[in-house]
Coordinates of C-alpha atoms and ligand atoms in Angstrom, one line a residue:
M231 CA 18.9 -55.0 -4.0
I232 CA 21.9 -53.3 -5.8
I233 CA 23.8 -50.7 -3.9
S234 CA 25.1 -48.4 -6.9
Q235 CA 28.6 -46.9 -6.3
N236 CA 27.1 -43.6 -6.5
I237 CA 25.3 -44.3 -3.0
I238 CA 28.4 -45.6 -1.7
D239 CA 30.7 -42.4 -2.6
D240 CA 27.9 -40.2 -1.3
H241 CA 27.7 -42.1 1.7
N242 CA 31.6 -41.9 2.2
A243 CA 31.5 -38.1 1.4
K244 CA 29.6 -37.7 4.5
Q245 CA 31.9 -39.6 6.5
L246 CA 35.4 -38.3 4.9
A247 CA 36.3 -35.4 7.1
K248 CA 36.0 -37.4 10.3
H249 CA 37.6 -40.5 8.6
K250 CA 40.6 -38.3 7.3
I251 CA 41.5 -37.0 11.0
L252 CA 41.5 -40.4 12.3
F253 CA 43.5 -41.8 9.3
D254 CA 46.1 -38.9 9.4
F255 CA 46.6 -39.7 12.9
A256 CA 47.0 -43.3 12.5
K257 CA 49.4 -42.7 9.4
N258 CA 51.8 -40.9 11.0
E259 CA 52.0 -43.3 14.2
T260 CA 52.3 -46.4 11.8
E261 CA 55.5 -47.2 9.6
G262 CA 54.7 -48.9 6.4
V263 CA 51.2 -47.7 6.1
E264 CA 50.9 -48.0 2.4
N265 CA 52.3 -51.6 2.5
I266 CA 50.0 -52.5 4.9
I267 CA 47.0 -51.0 3.3
Q268 CA 47.9 -52.6 0.1
R269 CA 47.7 -56.3 1.9
L270 CA 44.3 -55.4 3.3
I271 CA 43.2 -54.6 0.0
D272 CA 44.6 -57.7 -1.4
F273 CA 43.1 -59.8 1.5
Q274 CA 39.5 -61.7 0.5
V275 CA 37.7 -64.0 2.8
A276 CA 34.6 -66.1 1.6
I277 CA 31.3 -66.0 3.1
P278 CA 29.6 -69.3 3.7
S279 CA 26.4 -70.0 1.9
W280 CA 24.8 -71.7 4.7
A281 CA 24.9 -68.8 7.4
L282 CA 23.1 -66.0 5.3
G283 CA 20.0 -66.9 7.3
T284 CA 19.3 -66.9 10.8
G285 CA 20.6 -69.7 12.7
G286 CA 19.2 -71.6 15.5
T287 CA 19.6 -73.8 18.3
R288 CA 17.9 -77.1 19.1
F289 CA 15.8 -75.1 21.3
G290 CA 14.6 -72.7 18.9
R291 CA 15.0 -70.3 15.9
F292 CA 14.0 -66.7 15.7
P293 CA 14.0 -65.9 11.9
G294 CA 14.5 -62.2 11.2
G295 CA 12.9 -62.2 7.8
G296 CA 14.0 -61.3 4.2
E297 CA 16.2 -64.5 4.2
P298 CA 17.6 -65.5 0.8
R299 CA 15.3 -68.3 -0.4
S300 CA 17.4 -69.5 -3.3
L301 CA 21.3 -69.9 -4.2
E302 CA 20.8 -66.9 -6.4
E303 CA 19.5 -64.7 -3.6
K304 CA 22.5 -65.9 -1.5
I305 CA 24.9 -64.8 -4.1
E306 CA 23.1 -61.6 -4.1
D307 CA 23.6 -61.1 -0.4
V308 CA 27.2 -61.9 -0.7
G309 CA 27.8 -59.5 -3.5
L310 CA 26.2 -56.8 -1.5
L311 CA 28.5 -57.5 1.3
H312 CA 31.5 -57.6 -1.1
K313 CA 30.1 -54.3 -2.5
L314 CA 30.0 -53.0 0.8
N315 CA 33.6 -53.8 2.0
K316 CA 35.0 -55.3 -1.0
T317 CA 36.8 -57.9 1.1
S318 CA 34.1 -60.6 0.7
G319 CA 34.9 -61.7 -2.6
A320 CA 34.3 -65.3 -2.4
I321 CA 31.5 -67.7 -1.3
S322 CA 31.7 -71.3 0.1
L323 CA 28.9 -73.5 -0.7
H324 CA 27.6 -76.3 1.3
I325 CA 26.0 -79.4 -0.8
P326 CA 23.3 -80.5 -0.8
W327 CA 22.1 -77.2 1.1
D328 CA 23.0 -75.4 -1.9
I329 CA 23.1 -77.2 -5.2
P330 CA 23.8 -75.3 -8.4
T331 CA 20.9 -76.2 -10.6
S332 CA 22.2 -74.2 -13.6
P333 CA 26.3 -73.9 -12.8
K334 CA 26.8 -71.6 -15.7
D335 CA 24.0 -69.2 -14.6
I336 CA 25.4 -69.3 -11.2
Q337 CA 28.7 -68.7 -12.3
T338 CA 27.8 -65.6 -14.5
L339 CA 25.8 -64.3 -11.7
A340 CA 28.4 -64.6 -9.2
A341 CA 30.9 -62.9 -11.6
Q342 CA 28.6 -60.1 -12.0
H343 CA 29.1 -59.3 -8.4
G344 CA 32.7 -60.0 -8.6
L345 CA 32.4 -63.3 -6.7
A346 CA 34.8 -66.2 -7.0
F347 CA 33.4 -69.7 -5.5
D348 CA 35.7 -71.2 -2.5
A349 CA 35.7 -74.4 -1.0
V350 CA 32.9 -76.6 -1.5
N351 CA 31.5 -78.5 1.6
S352 CA 30.1 -81.8 2.0
N353 CA 27.3 -82.8 4.2
T354 CA 27.2 -86.3 5.5
F355 CA 26.0 -85.5 9.2
Q356 CA 22.4 -85.3 8.0
D357 CA 20.3 -87.7 6.3
Q358 CA 18.5 -86.3 3.4
A359 CA 15.0 -87.0 2.4
D360 CA 16.0 -88.9 -0.7
Q361 CA 18.7 -90.8 0.9
A362 CA 18.8 -94.7 0.9
L363 CA 21.0 -95.3 3.8
T364 CA 21.3 -93.1 7.4
Y365 CA 24.5 -91.7 8.8
K366 CA 23.0 -92.1 12.3
F367 CA 26.2 -94.1 13.0
G368 CA 28.7 -92.3 11.0
S369 CA 29.3 -91.9 7.4
L370 CA 33.2 -92.5 6.3
Q371 CA 33.9 -94.3 9.4
N372 CA 30.6 -96.6 9.4
V373 CA 31.2 -100.2 9.8
N374 CA 29.0 -100.9 6.9
K375 CA 30.6 -100.7 3.7
A376 CA 27.6 -99.7 1.7
I377 CA 27.0 -96.6 4.0
R378 CA 30.7 -95.7 3.6
K379 CA 30.3 -96.2 -0.3
Q380 CA 27.1 -93.8 -0.4
A381 CA 29.3 -91.0 1.6
I382 CA 32.0 -91.4 -0.6
D383 CA 29.9 -90.9 -3.6
H384 CA 28.4 -87.9 -2.1
N385 CA 31.8 -86.0 -1.7
I386 CA 32.7 -87.1 -5.3
E387 CA 29.5 -85.5 -6.3
V388 CA 30.3 -82.5 -4.3
I389 CA 33.8 -82.1 -6.1
K390 CA 31.8 -82.4 -9.5
H391 CA 29.5 -79.4 -8.2
G392 CA 32.6 -77.6 -7.3
I393 CA 34.4 -78.1 -10.8
D394 CA 31.4 -76.7 -12.5
L395 CA 31.8 -73.6 -10.7
G396 CA 35.5 -73.3 -10.4
S397 CA 36.2 -74.1 -6.9
K398 CA 39.5 -75.5 -6.0
S399 CA 39.0 -77.3 -3.0
L400 CA 36.9 -79.8 -1.0
T401 CA 36.2 -79.3 2.7
V402 CA 35.4 -82.7 4.7
W403 CA 33.9 -82.0 8.0
L404 CA 32.9 -85.4 9.6
S405 CA 30.5 -85.5 12.9
D406 CA 31.5 -89.3 12.6
G407 CA 32.4 -90.6 16.3
S408 CA 30.7 -92.6 19.3
C409 CA 28.2 -91.1 21.8
F410 CA 29.5 -93.8 24.4
P411 CA 32.4 -95.7 25.7
G412 CA 32.5 -99.2 23.9
Q413 CA 30.4 -98.0 21.0
L414 CA 33.4 -97.7 18.6
N415 CA 36.4 -99.7 17.6
F416 CA 38.9 -96.2 17.4
R417 CA 41.3 -98.2 15.3
K418 CA 39.0 -99.5 12.7
A419 CA 37.0 -96.1 12.7
F420 CA 40.3 -94.3 11.6
E421 CA 41.1 -97.0 9.2
N422 CA 37.8 -97.0 7.6
T423 CA 37.7 -92.8 7.7
L424 CA 41.3 -92.8 6.0
E425 CA 40.1 -95.6 3.2
S426 CA 37.0 -93.6 2.5
L427 CA 39.1 -90.2 2.5
Q428 CA 41.3 -91.8 0.2
E429 CA 38.9 -92.8 -2.2
I430 CA 37.7 -89.3 -2.4
Y431 CA 41.3 -87.9 -2.7
V432 CA 41.6 -90.0 -5.8
A433 CA 38.8 -88.1 -7.5
L434 CA 40.4 -84.7 -6.6
P435 CA 41.4 -82.5 -9.7
S436 CA 45.4 -82.1 -9.8
D437 CA 45.2 -78.7 -8.7
W438 CA 42.6 -79.0 -6.1
K439 CA 43.1 -79.3 -2.3
M440 CA 41.3 -81.2 0.2
F441 CA 40.8 -79.7 3.7
V442 CA 40.2 -82.3 6.7
E443 CA 38.4 -80.3 9.4
Y444 CA 38.6 -81.5 12.9
K445 CA 36.0 -80.8 16.0
A446 CA 36.6 -82.0 19.5
F447 CA 33.0 -82.6 20.2
E448 CA 29.5 -82.6 19.0
P449 CA 27.4 -84.4 17.8
N450 CA 29.1 -87.2 19.2
F451 CA 29.8 -86.5 22.7
Y452 CA 32.2 -89.2 23.5
S453 CA 34.7 -89.5 20.6
M454 CA 35.3 -87.7 17.4
T455 CA 36.9 -89.4 14.7
V456 CA 38.6 -86.3 13.4
G457 CA 38.8 -84.8 16.8
D458 CA 41.8 -82.6 17.0
W459 CA 44.7 -81.3 14.6
G460 CA 47.0 -84.2 15.4
Q461 CA 44.2 -86.6 14.0
S462 CA 43.6 -84.2 11.2
L463 CA 47.0 -84.0 10.4
L464 CA 47.7 -87.7 10.4
Y465 CA 44.9 -88.1 7.9
A466 CA 46.4 -85.2 5.8
S467 CA 49.7 -86.7 6.0
K468 CA 48.6 -90.0 4.9
L469 CA 46.6 -88.9 2.0
G470 CA 49.3 -86.8 0.5
E471 CA 50.2 -83.2 -0.5
K472 CA 46.6 -82.1 -1.6
A473 CA 45.4 -82.9 1.8
Y474 CA 45.4 -80.0 4.6
T475 CA 44.2 -79.5 8.0
L476 CA 41.5 -77.0 8.2
V477 CA 41.2 -75.0 11.7
D478 CA 37.7 -74.1 12.7
L479 CA 38.2 -71.5 15.7
G480 CA 35.4 -73.1 17.4
H481 CA 36.3 -76.7 17.2
H482 CA 38.8 -77.1 20.3
L483 CA 38.5 -77.9 23.9
P484 CA 38.5 -74.9 26.2
N485 CA 41.8 -72.8 26.4
A486 CA 43.5 -74.8 23.6
N487 CA 46.4 -72.9 22.2
I488 CA 45.2 -72.4 18.6
E489 CA 48.1 -69.8 17.6
Q490 CA 50.5 -72.5 18.4
I491 CA 48.7 -75.3 16.6
V492 CA 48.6 -72.8 13.3
S493 CA 52.2 -72.2 13.9
L494 CA 53.2 -76.2 13.6
L495 CA 50.6 -76.8 10.8
M496 CA 52.3 -74.1 8.9
M497 CA 55.9 -75.3 9.7
E498 CA 54.7 -78.8 8.4
G499 CA 53.1 -77.2 5.1
K500 CA 49.9 -78.5 6.3
L501 CA 47.6 -75.4 7.1
G502 CA 45.0 -75.6 4.4
G503 CA 42.8 -72.6 6.2
F504 CA 40.3 -71.4 8.4
H505 CA 36.8 -71.5 9.4
F506 CA 36.6 -68.3 11.4
N507 CA 34.3 -67.8 14.2
D508 CA 34.7 -67.1 17.8
S509 CA 33.4 -69.0 20.9
K510 CA 33.2 -69.1 24.8
Y511 CA 32.2 -72.4 25.5
G512 CA 32.1 -74.8 22.3
D513 CA 31.1 -74.6 18.9
D514 CA 29.4 -71.3 19.3
D515 CA 29.8 -70.0 15.9
L516 CA 29.7 -66.7 17.2
T517 CA 31.0 -63.3 15.5
V518 CA 34.5 -63.4 14.8
G519 CA 36.3 -61.7 17.1
S520 CA 33.5 -61.0 19.5
I521 CA 34.6 -62.7 22.8
N522 CA 38.4 -63.2 22.4
P523 CA 39.8 -60.5 19.9
Y524 CA 43.4 -61.3 21.5
Q525 CA 43.4 -65.0 20.4
L526 CA 42.6 -63.7 17.0
F527 CA 45.4 -61.2 16.5
L528 CA 47.9 -63.9 18.3
I529 CA 46.6 -66.2 15.3
F530 CA 47.2 -63.7 12.8
N531 CA 50.5 -63.0 14.2
E532 CA 51.8 -66.7 13.5
L533 CA 50.2 -66.3 10.0
T534 CA 52.2 -62.9 9.5
Q535 CA 55.2 -64.1 10.9
G536 CA 55.0 -67.6 9.4
T537 CA 54.6 -66.3 5.9
Q538 CA 57.5 -63.8 5.9
P539 CA 59.7 -64.8 3.1
N540 CA 61.6 -68.3 3.7
N541 CA 59.4 -69.1 6.5
S542 CA 56.9 -70.9 4.8
P543 CA 55.6 -71.9 1.1
F544 CA 52.6 -69.9 1.6
E545 CA 51.8 -66.4 0.7
L546 CA 49.4 -64.8 3.2
G547 CA 46.5 -63.5 1.2
S548 CA 46.3 -66.5 -1.0
G549 CA 47.2 -70.1 -0.9
F550 CA 45.0 -70.7 2.1
G551 CA 41.2 -71.2 2.5
W552 CA 39.8 -68.1 4.3
M553 CA 36.5 -68.7 5.4
I554 CA 34.0 -67.7 7.9
D555 CA 31.8 -70.3 9.4
A556 CA 29.4 -68.5 11.9
S557 CA 25.7 -69.0 12.8
H558 CA 23.6 -65.8 13.5
N559 CA 21.0 -66.6 16.0
I560 CA 19.8 -63.2 17.3
K561 CA 21.6 -60.7 15.0
D562 CA 21.0 -59.8 11.1
P563 CA 23.0 -62.5 9.4
L564 CA 24.4 -59.9 6.9
E565 CA 25.3 -57.2 9.9
D566 CA 27.0 -60.1 11.8
L567 CA 29.0 -61.0 8.8
L568 CA 29.8 -57.6 8.2
Q569 CA 31.5 -57.4 11.8
S570 CA 33.0 -60.6 11.4
V571 CA 34.9 -59.3 8.4
E572 CA 36.1 -56.4 10.3
A573 CA 37.2 -58.1 13.0
I574 CA 39.5 -60.3 10.7
M575 CA 40.9 -57.0 8.8
V576 CA 41.7 -55.5 12.4
A577 CA 43.6 -58.6 13.8
Y578 CA 45.6 -58.9 10.3
A579 CA 46.5 -55.1 10.2
Q580 CA 47.5 -55.6 13.8
S581 CA 49.7 -58.5 13.2
L582 CA 51.3 -56.4 10.3
L583 CA 52.3 -54.1 12.9
V584 CA 54.3 -56.4 14.9
D585 CA 58.3 -55.6 14.2
A586 CA 59.5 -59.2 13.6
D587 CA 63.1 -58.5 13.9
A588 CA 62.8 -56.7 17.3
L589 CA 60.4 -59.7 18.5
E590 CA 62.9 -62.3 17.5
E591 CA 65.8 -60.0 19.2
A592 CA 63.8 -60.2 22.3
R593 CA 63.2 -63.8 22.1
I594 CA 66.9 -64.8 21.5
S595 CA 67.8 -62.6 24.5
N596 CA 65.1 -64.1 26.3
D597 CA 63.7 -60.7 27.4
V598 CA 60.2 -61.8 28.1
V599 CA 58.9 -58.2 28.9
K600 CA 60.4 -56.9 25.6
A601 CA 58.4 -59.7 23.7
Q602 CA 55.2 -59.0 25.5
E603 CA 55.6 -55.2 25.0
I604 CA 55.8 -55.8 21.0
I605 CA 53.1 -57.9 20.8
Q606 CA 50.5 -55.9 23.1
G607 CA 51.9 -52.8 21.5
A608 CA 50.6 -54.1 18.2
Y609 CA 47.5 -55.4 19.5
R610 CA 46.7 -52.1 21.6
T611 CA 46.9 -50.2 18.2
D612 CA 43.6 -48.8 16.8
V613 CA 43.8 -49.8 13.4
R614 CA 40.5 -49.1 12.2
P615 CA 41.3 -45.9 10.4
I616 CA 43.7 -48.0 8.3
V617 CA 41.4 -50.7 7.6
A618 CA 38.7 -48.2 6.8
E619 CA 41.2 -46.2 4.5
A620 CA 41.9 -49.9 2.5
R621 CA 38.1 -49.9 2.3
L622 CA 37.8 -46.4 0.6
R623 CA 40.6 -47.0 -1.7
A624 CA 38.9 -50.1 -2.9
G625 CA 35.7 -48.2 -3.6
A626 CA 34.2 -49.8 -0.4
A627 CA 32.1 -48.1 2.3
I628 CA 34.0 -46.4 5.2
S629 CA 31.4 -47.3 7.6
P630 CA 29.7 -50.9 5.8
I631 CA 27.0 -51.2 9.0
G632 CA 26.4 -47.6 8.5
I633 CA 25.3 -47.8 5.1
F634 CA 23.7 -51.0 5.6
R635 CA 21.4 -49.5 8.2
D636 CA 21.1 -46.1 6.5
L637 CA 19.6 -47.8 3.2
N638 CA 17.5 -49.9 5.4
V639 CA 18.7 -53.0 3.5
R640 CA 16.8 -55.4 5.7
N641 CA 13.6 -54.0 5.1
A642 CA 14.2 -53.7 1.4
F643 CA 15.0 -57.5 1.5
I644 CA 11.6 -58.1 3.5
G645 CA 9.8 -56.0 1.0
E646 CA 11.3 -58.6 -1.9
R647 CA 11.3 -61.9 -0.3
G648 CA 8.8 -61.5 2.5
L649 CA 8.8 -61.8 6.1
K650 CA 8.9 -65.5 6.6
T651 CA 11.4 -66.8 4.4
V652 CA 13.9 -69.6 5.4
A653 CA 17.4 -70.0 3.9
T654 CA 18.9 -73.5 3.9
G655 CA 21.8 -73.9 6.1
L656 CA 22.4 -73.6 9.7
Ligands
RM4_971 C1 30.0 -77.8 11.6 C2 31.3 -77.5 11.0 C3 31.8 -77.5 9.5 C4 30.3 -76.7 8.8 C5 28.9 -77.4 9.5 C6 27.7 -76.5 9.3 O1 30.2 -77.6 13.1 O2 31.8 -76.4 11.4 O3 32.5 -76.8 9.0 O4 30.1 -77.1 7.7 O5 29.1 -77.2 11.0
MN972 MN1 33.4 -75.4 10.3
MN973 MN1 31.4 -75.9 13.6

């Protein structure tokens, strides 16, 4: 289903009067609104190819219908999101869930939708039907060299797919670890993993990055071989300048101070990127900003402060891998993704409201109350009209979910693809 610009413009026309009132108010209240709008327009976040269908838990799955049946249809879905919000201009592929059989055609199709290819992701946490050796006891950490080699080769294969498509980074998330005390020699597991990562690293093109993603627990419940940002940073530092830590918001132990982690990784020049999602208990993969939007804002505040001139080698909006990694178990995946992107934009816009100089001033004079007032003042500002204005100026919809529903997009997809379709992925 292709939504034409006319349809978006017509839909916007109906919302314009109300939007104008809200935006004019926000504009008067906000200093530097034009700069904020431009930065929002420039910002893009990648959509995961593995989360365009209905997710499930180990107890069950309740598909909603019209799910993309192929990589082509997944690109169509992401293209639609991008058309509606002009902020989802990239797709992140998971291999082998989404192997591009004809890379040239896939690239052409993506380009037609204005999409680039973000990081490619390897998968050594599952056994595939045609696979010789099992990952039951780990992949890159495995005590068996042949299994390690199989996992290394897979990652190199993923890099090759990425090169064909114009990706510039590889994300390695390992489920490696152990389920019971005594099962694993921690040190050997680390050394094997490092050695394996080094072999993959050598296969990276010179302008590529490797993102080492960590996770505190699950599917291994006693130890994870890349279990936290310290371990990831250790691998990334030993690997070299092309290796970075990737922060998945759901991969921490409860109450971890993620914004502090982000700040220090930036200080070290080792923050590679994000998998945005939200969680209450563990790796819940819920809609970004749905549980703890304040935390999301505080993370963006660190990002914005950390990318002030002279603070970091990074430019916010480029340089990092910005990706969503969520699972949509009870919502329409596309609506859920629209909500996630909106939450990211809101947090980013709010972070741009923080007066960095005033904050620093308050900190230097130990004025804790003032510092909190500055931070919370930004967080409590309703920036939604500013985010909507950025969309409007970029040619997107004032209300992406509104138009998605008014056009009955899901029903159209069910008509085209069928009710009982299953997308590969989570
Ligand atoms: C993991 C992790 C990875 C993602 C897989 C599907 O928990 O978040 O990033 O690729 O799930
Ligand atoms: Mn992730
Ligand atoms: Mn995860």
